[in-house]
mmCIF file with all atom_site columns, C-alpha atoms in Angstrom:
data_model
loop_
_atom_site.group_PDB
_atom_site.id
_atom_site.type_symbol
_atom_site.label_atom_id
_atom_site.label_alt_id
_atom_site.label_comp_id
_atom_site.label_asym_id
_atom_site.label_entity_id
_atom_site.label_seq_id
_atom_site.pdbx_PDB_ins_code
_atom_site.Cartn_x
_atom_site.Cartn_y
_atom_site.Cartn_z
_atom_site.occupancy
_atom_site.B_iso_or_equiv
_atom_site.pdbx_formal_charge
_atom_site.auth_seq_id
_atom_site.auth_comp_id
_atom_site.auth_asym_id
_atom_site.auth_atom_id
_atom_site.pdbx_PDB_model_num
ATOM 1   C CA . LYS T 1 1   ? 28.468 -39.782 45.232 1.00 71.00 ? 1   LYS T CA 1
ATOM 2   C CA . ALA T 1 2   ? 26.048 -41.597 43.006 1.00 83.00 ? 2   ALA T CA 1
ATOM 3   C CA . GLY T 1 3   ? 22.677 -39.962 42.635 1.00 93.00 ? 3   GLY T CA 1
ATOM 4   C CA . VAL T 1 4   ? 19.233 -41.375 43.284 1.00 97.00 ? 4   VAL T CA 1
ATOM 5   C CA . THR T 1 5   ? 18.553 -44.353 41.046 1.00 97.00 ? 5   THR T CA 1
ATOM 6   C CA . GLN T 1 6   ? 15.183 -45.721 40.056 1.00 97.00 ? 6   GLN T CA 1
ATOM 7   C CA . THR T 1 7   ? 14.299 -48.956 38.321 1.00 97.00 ? 7   THR T CA 1
ATOM 8   C CA . PRO T 1 8   ? 12.819 -49.673 35.928 1.00 97.00 ? 8   PRO T CA 1
ATOM 9   C CA . ARG T 1 9   ? 12.887 -46.464 33.902 1.00 96.00 ? 9   ARG T CA 1
ATOM 10  C CA . TYR T 1 10  ? 9.921  -47.430 31.753 1.00 97.00 ? 10  TYR T CA 1
ATOM 11  C CA . LEU T 1 11  ? 7.057  -49.806 32.372 1.00 96.00 ? 11  LEU T CA 1
ATOM 12  C CA . ILE T 1 12  ? 3.917  -50.767 30.487 1.00 98.00 ? 12  ILE T CA 1
ATOM 13  C CA . LYS T 1 13  ? 1.161  -52.543 32.391 1.00 98.00 ? 13  LYS T CA 1
ATOM 14  C CA . THR T 1 14  ? -2.437 -53.520 31.800 1.00 98.00 ? 14  THR T CA 1
ATOM 15  C CA . ARG T 1 15  ? -5.407 -52.343 33.846 1.00 98.00 ? 15  ARG T CA 1
ATOM 16  C CA . GLY T 1 16  ? -5.954 -54.501 36.894 1.00 97.00 ? 16  GLY T CA 1
ATOM 17  C CA . GLN T 1 17  ? -2.340 -55.570 37.214 1.00 98.00 ? 17  GLN T CA 1
ATOM 18  C CA . GLN T 1 18  ? -0.033 -54.497 39.987 1.00 98.00 ? 18  GLN T CA 1
ATOM 19  C CA . VAL T 1 19  ? 3.417  -52.932 39.769 1.00 98.00 ? 19  VAL T CA 1
ATOM 20  C CA . THR T 1 20  ? 6.429  -52.425 42.030 1.00 98.00 ? 20  THR T CA 1
ATOM 21  C CA . LEU T 1 21  ? 8.878  -49.582 41.525 1.00 98.00 ? 21  LEU T CA 1
ATOM 22  C CA . SER T 1 22  ? 12.272 -49.401 43.178 1.00 98.00 ? 22  SER T CA 1
ATOM 23  C CA . CYS T 1 23  ? 14.388 -46.518 44.427 1.00 98.00 ? 23  CYS T CA 1
ATOM 24  C CA . SER T 1 24  ? 17.932 -46.414 45.780 1.00 98.00 ? 24  SER T CA 1
ATOM 25  C CA . PRO T 1 25  ? 18.698 -43.147 47.605 1.00 97.00 ? 25  PRO T CA 1
ATOM 26  C CA . ILE T 1 26  ? 21.959 -41.286 47.737 1.00 95.00 ? 26  ILE T CA 1
ATOM 27  C CA . SER T 1 27  ? 24.355 -43.040 50.099 1.00 94.00 ? 27  SER T CA 1
ATOM 28  C CA . GLY T 1 28  ? 23.812 -41.829 53.652 1.00 90.00 ? 28  GLY T CA 1
ATOM 29  C CA . HIS T 1 29  ? 20.348 -40.392 52.994 1.00 91.00 ? 29  HIS T CA 1
ATOM 30  C CA . ARG T 1 30  ? 17.711 -41.815 55.324 1.00 90.00 ? 30  ARG T CA 1
ATOM 31  C CA . SER T 1 31  ? 14.597 -40.071 54.056 1.00 92.00 ? 31  SER T CA 1
ATOM 32  C CA . VAL T 1 32  ? 12.930 -41.233 50.849 1.00 95.00 ? 32  VAL T CA 1
ATOM 33  C CA . SER T 1 33  ? 9.840  -39.625 49.345 1.00 96.00 ? 33  SER T CA 1
ATOM 34  C CA . TRP T 1 34  ? 7.719  -40.555 46.354 1.00 98.00 ? 34  TRP T CA 1
ATOM 35  C CA . TYR T 1 35  ? 5.843  -38.225 44.009 1.00 98.00 ? 35  TYR T CA 1
ATOM 36  C CA . GLN T 1 36  ? 3.502  -38.716 41.079 1.00 98.00 ? 36  GLN T CA 1
ATOM 37  C CA . GLN T 1 37  ? 3.816  -36.338 38.130 1.00 96.00 ? 37  GLN T CA 1
ATOM 38  C CA . THR T 1 38  ? 1.045  -36.013 35.548 1.00 96.00 ? 38  THR T CA 1
ATOM 39  C CA . PRO T 1 39  ? 0.283  -33.263 33.025 1.00 92.00 ? 39  PRO T CA 1
ATOM 40  C CA . GLY T 1 40  ? -3.073 -32.567 34.640 1.00 90.00 ? 40  GLY T CA 1
ATOM 41  C CA . GLN T 1 41  ? -2.306 -32.710 38.354 1.00 92.00 ? 41  GLN T CA 1
ATOM 42  C CA . GLY T 1 42  ? 1.353  -31.763 38.319 1.00 94.00 ? 42  GLY T CA 1
ATOM 43  C CA . LEU T 1 43  ? 3.601  -33.056 41.088 1.00 96.00 ? 43  LEU T CA 1
ATOM 44  C CA . GLN T 1 44  ? 1.743  -34.707 43.943 1.00 96.00 ? 44  GLN T CA 1
ATOM 45  C CA . PHE T 1 45  ? 3.240  -36.156 47.108 1.00 95.00 ? 45  PHE T CA 1
ATOM 46  C CA . LEU T 1 46  ? 2.603  -39.849 47.718 1.00 97.00 ? 46  LEU T CA 1
ATOM 47  C CA . PHE T 1 47  ? 4.483  -40.717 50.904 1.00 94.00 ? 47  PHE T CA 1
ATOM 48  C CA . GLU T 1 48  ? 7.718  -40.308 52.820 1.00 93.00 ? 48  GLU T CA 1
ATOM 49  C CA . TYR T 1 49  ? 9.778  -42.887 54.675 1.00 94.00 ? 49  TYR T CA 1
ATOM 50  C CA . PHE T 1 50  ? 12.449 -42.339 57.270 1.00 91.00 ? 50  PHE T CA 1
ATOM 51  C CA . SER T 1 51  ? 14.339 -45.181 58.913 1.00 89.00 ? 51  SER T CA 1
ATOM 52  C CA . GLU T 1 52  ? 11.842 -47.755 57.596 1.00 93.00 ? 52  GLU T CA 1
ATOM 53  C CA . THR T 1 53  ? 8.816  -45.862 58.989 1.00 93.00 ? 53  THR T CA 1
ATOM 54  C CA . GLN T 1 54  ? 6.209  -44.047 56.947 1.00 93.00 ? 54  GLN T CA 1
ATOM 55  C CA . ARG T 1 55  ? 6.186  -40.531 58.355 1.00 89.00 ? 55  ARG T CA 1
ATOM 56  C CA . ASN T 1 56  ? 3.790  -38.816 56.030 1.00 90.00 ? 56  ASN T CA 1
ATOM 57  C CA . LYS T 1 57  ? 1.249  -39.805 53.400 1.00 93.00 ? 57  LYS T CA 1
ATOM 58  C CA . GLY T 1 58  ? -0.442 -37.848 50.643 1.00 93.00 ? 58  GLY T CA 1
ATOM 59  C CA . ASN T 1 59  ? -4.027 -38.035 49.513 1.00 94.00 ? 59  ASN T CA 1
ATOM 60  C CA . PHE T 1 60  ? -3.909 -41.194 47.409 1.00 96.00 ? 60  PHE T CA 1
ATOM 61  C CA . PRO T 1 61  ? -6.056 -44.334 47.636 1.00 96.00 ? 61  PRO T CA 1
ATOM 62  C CA . GLY T 1 62  ? -4.904 -47.387 49.534 1.00 95.00 ? 62  GLY T CA 1
ATOM 63  C CA . ARG T 1 63  ? -3.891 -49.047 46.243 1.00 97.00 ? 63  ARG T CA 1
ATOM 64  C CA . PHE T 1 64  ? -0.695 -47.030 46.567 1.00 98.00 ? 64  PHE T CA 1
ATOM 65  C CA . SER T 1 65  ? 1.673  -48.354 49.183 1.00 97.00 ? 65  SER T CA 1
ATOM 66  C CA . GLY T 1 66  ? 5.342  -48.298 49.919 1.00 97.00 ? 66  GLY T CA 1
ATOM 67  C CA . ARG T 1 67  ? 8.061  -49.516 52.185 1.00 97.00 ? 67  ARG T CA 1
ATOM 68  C CA . GLN T 1 68  ? 11.642 -48.797 53.098 1.00 97.00 ? 68  GLN T CA 1
ATOM 69  C CA . PHE T 1 69  ? 14.343 -51.304 53.888 1.00 96.00 ? 69  PHE T CA 1
ATOM 70  C CA . SER T 1 70  ? 17.096 -51.130 56.466 1.00 94.00 ? 70  SER T CA 1
ATOM 71  C CA . ASN T 1 71  ? 19.582 -49.972 53.801 1.00 92.00 ? 71  ASN T CA 1
ATOM 72  C CA . SER T 1 72  ? 17.199 -47.035 53.019 1.00 93.00 ? 72  SER T CA 1
ATOM 73  C CA . ARG T 1 73  ? 16.222 -48.440 49.635 1.00 97.00 ? 73  ARG T CA 1
ATOM 74  C CA . SER T 1 74  ? 12.522 -48.026 48.995 1.00 98.00 ? 74  SER T CA 1
ATOM 75  C CA . GLU T 1 75  ? 9.821  -49.604 46.905 1.00 98.00 ? 75  GLU T CA 1
ATOM 76  C CA . MET T 1 76  ? 6.365  -48.438 46.029 1.00 98.00 ? 76  MET T CA 1
ATOM 77  C CA . ASN T 1 77  ? 3.566  -50.686 44.904 1.00 98.00 ? 77  ASN T CA 1
ATOM 78  C CA . VAL T 1 78  ? 0.388  -49.913 43.015 1.00 98.00 ? 78  VAL T CA 1
ATOM 79  C CA . SER T 1 79  ? -2.260 -52.609 42.955 1.00 95.00 ? 79  SER T CA 1
ATOM 80  C CA . THR T 1 80  ? -5.240 -52.932 40.633 1.00 97.00 ? 80  THR T CA 1
ATOM 81  C CA . LEU T 1 81  ? -3.850 -50.452 38.149 1.00 98.00 ? 81  LEU T CA 1
ATOM 82  C CA . GLU T 1 82  ? -6.165 -47.915 36.518 1.00 97.00 ? 82  GLU T CA 1
ATOM 83  C CA . LEU T 1 83  ? -5.623 -45.910 33.338 1.00 97.00 ? 83  LEU T CA 1
ATOM 84  C CA . GLY T 1 84  ? -5.303 -42.788 35.476 1.00 96.00 ? 84  GLY T CA 1
ATOM 85  C CA . ASP T 1 85  ? -2.237 -44.219 37.205 1.00 98.00 ? 85  ASP T CA 1
ATOM 86  C CA . SER T 1 86  ? -0.192 -43.560 34.062 1.00 98.00 ? 86  SER T CA 1
ATOM 87  C CA . ALA T 1 87  ? 2.403  -41.069 35.208 1.00 97.00 ? 87  ALA T CA 1
ATOM 88  C CA . LEU T 1 88  ? 6.027  -40.367 35.940 1.00 97.00 ? 88  LEU T CA 1
ATOM 89  C CA . TYR T 1 89  ? 6.826  -41.627 39.439 1.00 98.00 ? 89  TYR T CA 1
ATOM 90  C CA . LEU T 1 90  ? 9.678  -39.754 41.071 1.00 97.00 ? 90  LEU T CA 1
ATOM 91  C CA . CYS T 1 91  ? 11.667 -40.791 44.077 1.00 97.00 ? 91  CYS T CA 1
ATOM 92  C CA . ALA T 1 92  ? 13.601 -38.256 46.130 1.00 96.00 ? 92  ALA T CA 1
ATOM 93  C CA . SER T 1 93  ? 16.033 -38.654 48.983 1.00 95.00 ? 93  SER T CA 1
ATOM 94  C CA . SER T 1 94  ? 17.104 -36.266 51.665 1.00 91.00 ? 94  SER T CA 1
ATOM 95  C CA . PRO T 1 95  ? 20.097 -36.239 53.975 1.00 83.00 ? 95  PRO T CA 1
ATOM 96  C CA . GLY T 1 96  ? 17.748 -35.706 56.897 1.00 73.00 ? 96  GLY T CA 1
ATOM 97  C CA . THR T 1 97  ? 19.112 -32.321 57.851 1.00 68.00 ? 97  THR T CA 1
ATOM 98  C CA . ARG T 1 98  ? 16.740 -29.529 58.712 1.00 66.00 ? 98  ARG T CA 1
ATOM 99  C CA . THR T 1 99  ? 17.261 -27.772 55.398 1.00 65.00 ? 99  THR T CA 1
ATOM 100 C CA . TYR T 1 100 ? 14.633 -30.135 53.920 1.00 81.00 ? 100 TYR T CA 1
ATOM 101 C CA . GLU T 1 101 ? 16.216 -30.253 50.473 1.00 87.00 ? 101 GLU T CA 1
ATOM 102 C CA . GLN T 1 102 ? 15.465 -33.288 48.366 1.00 92.00 ? 102 GLN T CA 1
ATOM 103 C CA . TYR T 1 103 ? 17.359 -34.865 45.488 1.00 94.00 ? 103 TYR T CA 1
ATOM 104 C CA . PHE T 1 104 ? 15.368 -36.563 42.784 1.00 96.00 ? 104 PHE T CA 1
ATOM 105 C CA . GLY T 1 105 ? 15.945 -39.612 40.655 1.00 96.00 ? 105 GLY T CA 1
ATOM 106 C CA . PRO T 1 106 ? 15.176 -39.758 36.924 1.00 96.00 ? 106 PRO T CA 1
ATOM 107 C CA . GLY T 1 107 ? 11.773 -41.314 37.515 1.00 96.00 ? 107 GLY T CA 1
ATOM 108 C CA . THR T 1 108 ? 9.889  -44.374 36.317 1.00 97.00 ? 108 THR T CA 1
ATOM 109 C CA . ARG T 1 109 ? 7.495  -43.761 33.434 1.00 97.00 ? 109 ARG T CA 1
ATOM 110 C CA . LEU T 1 110 ? 4.463  -46.015 33.989 1.00 98.00 ? 110 LEU T CA 1
ATOM 111 C CA . THR T 1 111 ? 1.969  -46.479 31.194 1.00 98.00 ? 111 THR T CA 1
ATOM 112 C CA . VAL T 1 112 ? -1.264 -48.340 31.933 1.00 98.00 ? 112 VAL T CA 1
ATOM 113 C CA . THR T 1 113 ? -3.170 -49.662 28.911 1.00 97.00 ? 113 THR T CA 1
ATOM 114 C CA . GLY J 2 1   ? -3.079 -26.054 53.629 1.00 85.00 ? 1   GLY J CA 1
ATOM 115 C CA . ASP J 2 2   ? 0.184  -25.205 51.922 1.00 90.00 ? 2   ASP J CA 1
ATOM 116 C CA . SER J 2 3   ? 0.102  -24.025 48.328 1.00 95.00 ? 3   SER J CA 1
ATOM 117 C CA . VAL J 2 4   ? 2.407  -22.566 45.702 1.00 97.00 ? 4   VAL J CA 1
ATOM 118 C CA . THR J 2 5   ? 1.339  -20.399 42.800 1.00 97.00 ? 5   THR J CA 1
ATOM 119 C CA . GLN J 2 6   ? 3.688  -19.675 39.955 1.00 95.00 ? 6   GLN J CA 1
ATOM 120 C CA . MET J 2 7   ? 3.198  -17.847 36.701 1.00 88.00 ? 7   MET J CA 1
ATOM 121 C CA . GLU J 2 8   ? 1.679  -19.802 33.879 1.00 83.00 ? 8   GLU J CA 1
ATOM 122 C CA . GLY J 2 9   ? 3.825  -20.544 30.908 1.00 84.00 ? 9   GLY J CA 1
ATOM 123 C CA . PRO J 2 10  ? 5.061  -21.118 28.446 1.00 95.00 ? 10  PRO J CA 1
ATOM 124 C CA . VAL J 2 11  ? 7.622  -18.338 28.492 1.00 96.00 ? 11  VAL J CA 1
ATOM 125 C CA . THR J 2 12  ? 9.674  -17.734 25.364 1.00 97.00 ? 12  THR J CA 1
ATOM 126 C CA . LEU J 2 13  ? 12.739 -15.489 25.509 1.00 97.00 ? 13  LEU J CA 1
ATOM 127 C CA . SER J 2 14  ? 15.588 -14.615 23.209 1.00 97.00 ? 14  SER J CA 1
ATOM 128 C CA . GLU J 2 15  ? 19.091 -15.585 24.246 1.00 97.00 ? 15  GLU J CA 1
ATOM 129 C CA . GLU J 2 16  ? 20.663 -13.062 26.686 1.00 97.00 ? 16  GLU J CA 1
ATOM 130 C CA . ALA J 2 17  ? 17.259 -11.720 27.772 1.00 98.00 ? 17  ALA J CA 1
ATOM 131 C CA . PHE J 2 18  ? 16.357 -11.161 31.439 1.00 98.00 ? 18  PHE J CA 1
ATOM 132 C CA . LEU J 2 19  ? 14.247 -13.850 33.078 1.00 97.00 ? 19  LEU J CA 1
ATOM 133 C CA . THR J 2 20  ? 11.730 -13.535 35.894 1.00 97.00 ? 20  THR J CA 1
ATOM 134 C CA . ILE J 2 21  ? 9.411  -16.349 36.948 1.00 97.00 ? 21  ILE J CA 1
ATOM 135 C CA . ASN J 2 22  ? 7.023  -15.303 39.692 1.00 97.00 ? 22  ASN J CA 1
ATOM 136 C CA . CYS J 2 23  ? 6.241  -17.549 42.643 1.00 98.00 ? 23  CYS J CA 1
ATOM 137 C CA . THR J 2 24  ? 4.063  -16.862 45.670 1.00 98.00 ? 24  THR J CA 1
ATOM 138 C CA . TYR J 2 25  ? 3.180  -19.207 48.472 1.00 96.00 ? 25  TYR J CA 1
ATOM 139 C CA . THR J 2 26  ? 0.788  -19.885 51.318 1.00 95.00 ? 26  THR J CA 1
ATOM 140 C CA . ALA J 2 27  ? 2.093  -21.803 54.289 1.00 92.00 ? 27  ALA J CA 1
ATOM 141 C CA . THR J 2 28  ? 1.886  -22.035 58.023 1.00 82.00 ? 28  THR J CA 1
ATOM 142 C CA . GLY J 2 29  ? 4.976  -21.268 60.004 1.00 79.00 ? 29  GLY J CA 1
ATOM 143 C CA . TYR J 2 30  ? 8.299  -20.597 58.335 1.00 84.00 ? 30  TYR J CA 1
ATOM 144 C CA . PRO J 2 31  ? 8.694  -22.722 55.232 1.00 92.00 ? 31  PRO J CA 1
ATOM 145 C CA . SER J 2 32  ? 11.845 -23.509 53.320 1.00 93.00 ? 32  SER J CA 1
ATOM 146 C CA . LEU J 2 33  ? 11.608 -22.512 49.662 1.00 95.00 ? 33  LEU J CA 1
ATOM 147 C CA . PHE J 2 34  ? 13.108 -24.147 46.599 1.00 97.00 ? 34  PHE J CA 1
ATOM 148 C CA . TRP J 2 35  ? 13.398 -23.870 42.849 1.00 98.00 ? 35  TRP J CA 1
ATOM 149 C CA . TYR J 2 36  ? 13.761 -27.074 40.873 1.00 98.00 ? 36  TYR J CA 1
ATOM 150 C CA . VAL J 2 37  ? 14.421 -27.476 37.150 1.00 98.00 ? 37  VAL J CA 1
ATOM 151 C CA . GLN J 2 38  ? 13.339 -30.370 34.940 1.00 96.00 ? 38  GLN J CA 1
ATOM 152 C CA . TYR J 2 39  ? 14.913 -31.013 31.553 1.00 94.00 ? 39  TYR J CA 1
ATOM 153 C CA . PRO J 2 40  ? 13.043 -33.159 29.031 1.00 89.00 ? 40  PRO J CA 1
ATOM 154 C CA . GLY J 2 41  ? 12.973 -36.823 29.976 1.00 86.00 ? 41  GLY J CA 1
ATOM 155 C CA . GLU J 2 42  ? 14.685 -36.260 33.304 1.00 89.00 ? 42  GLU J CA 1
ATOM 156 C CA . GLY J 2 43  ? 13.866 -35.941 36.981 1.00 92.00 ? 43  GLY J CA 1
ATOM 157 C CA . LEU J 2 44  ? 14.002 -32.717 38.967 1.00 95.00 ? 44  LEU J CA 1
ATOM 158 C CA . GLN J 2 45  ? 17.251 -30.996 39.814 1.00 96.00 ? 45  GLN J CA 1
ATOM 159 C CA . LEU J 2 46  ? 17.546 -28.710 42.816 1.00 95.00 ? 46  LEU J CA 1
ATOM 160 C CA . LEU J 2 47  ? 18.449 -25.296 41.453 1.00 97.00 ? 47  LEU J CA 1
ATOM 161 C CA . LEU J 2 48  ? 18.516 -23.175 44.597 1.00 97.00 ? 48  LEU J CA 1
ATOM 162 C CA . LYS J 2 49  ? 17.018 -22.865 48.043 1.00 95.00 ? 49  LYS J CA 1
ATOM 163 C CA . ALA J 2 50  ? 16.347 -20.419 50.878 1.00 95.00 ? 50  ALA J CA 1
ATOM 164 C CA . THR J 2 51  ? 15.468 -21.393 54.409 1.00 91.00 ? 51  THR J CA 1
ATOM 165 C CA . LYS J 2 52  ? 14.574 -18.120 56.124 1.00 91.00 ? 52  LYS J CA 1
ATOM 166 C CA . ALA J 2 53  ? 13.275 -14.657 55.376 1.00 92.00 ? 53  ALA J CA 1
ATOM 167 C CA . ASP J 2 54  ? 15.591 -12.397 53.333 1.00 94.00 ? 54  ASP J CA 1
ATOM 168 C CA . ASP J 2 55  ? 17.841 -15.317 52.378 1.00 95.00 ? 55  ASP J CA 1
ATOM 169 C CA . LYS J 2 56  ? 18.987 -15.205 48.762 1.00 97.00 ? 56  LYS J CA 1
ATOM 170 C CA . GLY J 2 57  ? 19.526 -18.512 47.024 1.00 96.00 ? 57  GLY J CA 1
ATOM 171 C CA . SER J 2 58  ? 21.758 -18.542 43.956 1.00 97.00 ? 58  SER J CA 1
ATOM 172 C CA . ASN J 2 59  ? 23.198 -21.055 41.525 1.00 97.00 ? 59  ASN J CA 1
ATOM 173 C CA . LYS J 2 60  ? 24.364 -21.026 37.878 1.00 96.00 ? 60  LYS J CA 1
ATOM 174 C CA . GLY J 2 61  ? 23.423 -17.353 37.491 1.00 97.00 ? 61  GLY J CA 1
ATOM 175 C CA . PHE J 2 62  ? 19.910 -17.868 38.870 1.00 98.00 ? 62  PHE J CA 1
ATOM 176 C CA . GLU J 2 63  ? 18.803 -16.031 42.010 1.00 98.00 ? 63  GLU J CA 1
ATOM 177 C CA . ALA J 2 64  ? 15.729 -15.899 44.229 1.00 98.00 ? 64  ALA J CA 1
ATOM 178 C CA . THR J 2 65  ? 15.093 -13.984 47.456 1.00 98.00 ? 65  THR J CA 1
ATOM 179 C CA . TYR J 2 66  ? 12.805 -15.242 50.224 1.00 96.00 ? 66  TYR J CA 1
ATOM 180 C CA . ARG J 2 67  ? 10.369 -12.346 50.839 1.00 96.00 ? 67  ARG J CA 1
ATOM 181 C CA . LYS J 2 68  ? 8.203  -13.085 53.849 1.00 93.00 ? 68  LYS J CA 1
ATOM 182 C CA . GLU J 2 69  ? 6.292  -9.801  53.690 1.00 94.00 ? 69  GLU J CA 1
ATOM 183 C CA . THR J 2 70  ? 5.042  -10.566 50.169 1.00 95.00 ? 70  THR J CA 1
ATOM 184 C CA . THR J 2 71  ? 5.188  -14.390 50.541 1.00 96.00 ? 71  THR J CA 1
ATOM 185 C CA . SER J 2 72  ? 7.187  -14.564 47.342 1.00 97.00 ? 72  SER J CA 1
ATOM 186 C CA . PHE J 2 73  ? 10.253 -16.313 45.950 1.00 98.00 ? 73  PHE J CA 1
ATOM 187 C CA . HIS J 2 74  ? 10.655 -15.070 42.388 1.00 98.00 ? 74  HIS J CA 1
ATOM 188 C CA . LEU J 2 75  ? 13.319 -16.661 40.181 1.00 98.00 ? 75  LEU J CA 1
ATOM 189 C CA . GLU J 2 76  ? 15.579 -14.343 38.155 1.00 98.00 ? 76  GLU J CA 1
ATOM 190 C CA . LYS J 2 77  ? 18.482 -14.626 35.760 1.00 98.00 ? 77  LYS J CA 1
ATOM 191 C CA . GLY J 2 78  ? 20.201 -11.722 34.082 1.00 97.00 ? 78  GLY J CA 1
ATOM 192 C CA . SER J 2 79  ? 21.056 -13.383 30.761 1.00 96.00 ? 79  SER J CA 1
ATOM 193 C CA . VAL J 2 80  ? 19.433 -16.659 29.711 1.00 97.00 ? 80  VAL J CA 1
ATOM 194 C CA . GLN J 2 81  ? 21.014 -19.197 27.394 1.00 97.00 ? 81  GLN J CA 1
ATOM 195 C CA . VAL J 2 82  ? 19.477 -21.778 25.078 1.00 97.00 ? 82  VAL J CA 1
ATOM 196 C CA . SER J 2 83  ? 20.615 -24.437 27.550 1.00 96.00 ? 83  SER J CA 1
ATOM 197 C CA . ASP J 2 84  ? 18.294 -22.918 30.197 1.00 97.00 ? 84  ASP J CA 1
ATOM 198 C CA . SER J 2 85  ? 15.272 -24.174 28.268 1.00 97.00 ? 85  SER J CA 1
ATOM 199 C CA . ALA J 2 86  ? 13.422 -26.410 30.726 1.00 97.00 ? 86  ALA J CA 1
ATOM 200 C CA . VAL J 2 87  ? 10.463 -26.495 33.117 1.00 97.00 ? 87  VAL J CA 1
ATOM 201 C CA . TYR J 2 88  ? 10.965 -24.642 36.402 1.00 98.00 ? 88  TYR J CA 1
ATOM 202 C CA . PHE J 2 89  ? 9.116  -25.564 39.600 1.00 98.00 ? 89  PHE J CA 1
ATOM 203 C CA . CYS J 2 90  ? 8.771  -23.511 42.744 1.00 98.00 ? 90  CYS J CA 1
ATOM 204 C CA . ALA J 2 91  ? 8.302  -25.604 45.903 1.00 97.00 ? 91  ALA J CA 1
ATOM 205 C CA . LEU J 2 92  ? 8.033  -25.283 49.639 1.00 95.00 ? 92  LEU J CA 1
ATOM 206 C CA . ASN J 2 93  ? 8.477  -27.401 52.701 1.00 91.00 ? 93  ASN J CA 1
ATOM 207 C CA . SER J 2 94  ? 6.646  -26.212 55.776 1.00 84.00 ? 94  SER J CA 1
ATOM 208 C CA . GLY J 2 95  ? 8.939  -28.093 58.136 1.00 76.00 ? 95  GLY J CA 1
ATOM 209 C CA . ALA J 2 96  ? 7.590  -29.773 61.256 1.00 71.00 ? 96  ALA J CA 1
ATOM 210 C CA . GLY J 2 97  ? 9.779  -32.798 60.630 1.00 73.00 ? 97  GLY J CA 1
ATOM 211 C CA . SER J 2 98  ? 8.285  -33.814 57.310 1.00 77.00 ? 98  SER J CA 1
ATOM 212 C CA . TYR J 2 99  ? 10.189 -33.690 54.038 1.00 85.00 ? 99  TYR J CA 1
ATOM 213 C CA . GLN J 2 100 ? 7.058  -33.349 51.919 1.00 89.00 ? 100 GLN J CA 1
ATOM 214 C CA . LEU J 2 101 ? 7.400  -30.765 49.184 1.00 93.00 ? 101 LEU J CA 1
ATOM 215 C CA . THR J 2 102 ? 4.442  -28.811 47.820 1.00 94.00 ? 102 THR J CA 1
ATOM 216 C CA . PHE J 2 103 ? 5.024  -27.764 44.214 1.00 96.00 ? 103 PHE J CA 1
ATOM 217 C CA . GLY J 2 104 ? 3.688  -25.129 41.874 1.00 97.00 ? 104 GLY J CA 1
ATOM 218 C CA . LYS J 2 105 ? 2.400  -26.215 38.478 1.00 96.00 ? 105 LYS J CA 1
ATOM 219 C CA . GLY J 2 106 ? 5.664  -25.434 36.705 1.00 96.00 ? 106 GLY J CA 1
ATOM 220 C CA . THR J 2 107 ? 6.671  -22.851 34.123 1.00 97.00 ? 107 THR J CA 1
ATOM 221 C CA . LYS J 2 108 ? 8.053  -23.982 30.790 1.00 96.00 ? 108 LYS J CA 1
ATOM 222 C CA . LEU J 2 109 ? 10.857 -21.758 29.518 1.00 97.00 ? 109 LEU J CA 1
ATOM 223 C CA . SER J 2 110 ? 12.034 -21.810 25.912 1.00 97.00 ? 110 SER J CA 1
ATOM 224 C CA . VAL J 2 111 ? 15.074 -19.758 24.956 1.00 97.00 ? 111 VAL J CA 1
ATOM 225 C CA . ILE J 2 112 ? 15.593 -19.125 21.252 1.00 97.00 ? 112 ILE J CA 1
ATOM 226 C CA . PRO J 2 113 ? 18.949 -18.162 19.667 1.00 95.00 ? 113 PRO J CA 1
#
């Protein structure tokens, strides 16, 4: 099976712009989660989607949003970018079994200048 | 809320040395516990998991035992290799239908020949 794929892998944006990141989960996985990784804050949970519904959301401002499509692919959007949004954004998918394991993609490296 | 504490790095070991990375957690209920590994420039890879007390997760020579009485999940390997150099993250999921993972800050391991 192909792993979790994320596009683009690298992105450079300017403050005030918006950005959309894409994630394709492992085939058959219905749960998709997003995480932000920074040197200072570590790995922080953004949100989780299951069958097109947001089930859980982390403590991030409303500028961060996401969605999931009927084929389980997911996108996250960040509006009005700030310098502090520079980070590695990781997507993870889960088969939806009660073992709660997640499989991560390679991430999208976002740099805000 | 849930939290994970793992030993600060970096940790530098000689090849074939014994590795221990300590991890303790705070969670409600009966969490599932995980170790993930991140190689430079990559996403996280699931290394091993344990879903209930006294379970031992193992993979690629790494082991960790879910100790409910000490709320710990320490990672061990009997003989490390240069290829084990990476950042290791301890994580938990507290269940209740959400796939959100709570991570420790990570421990960077460098193995020298």
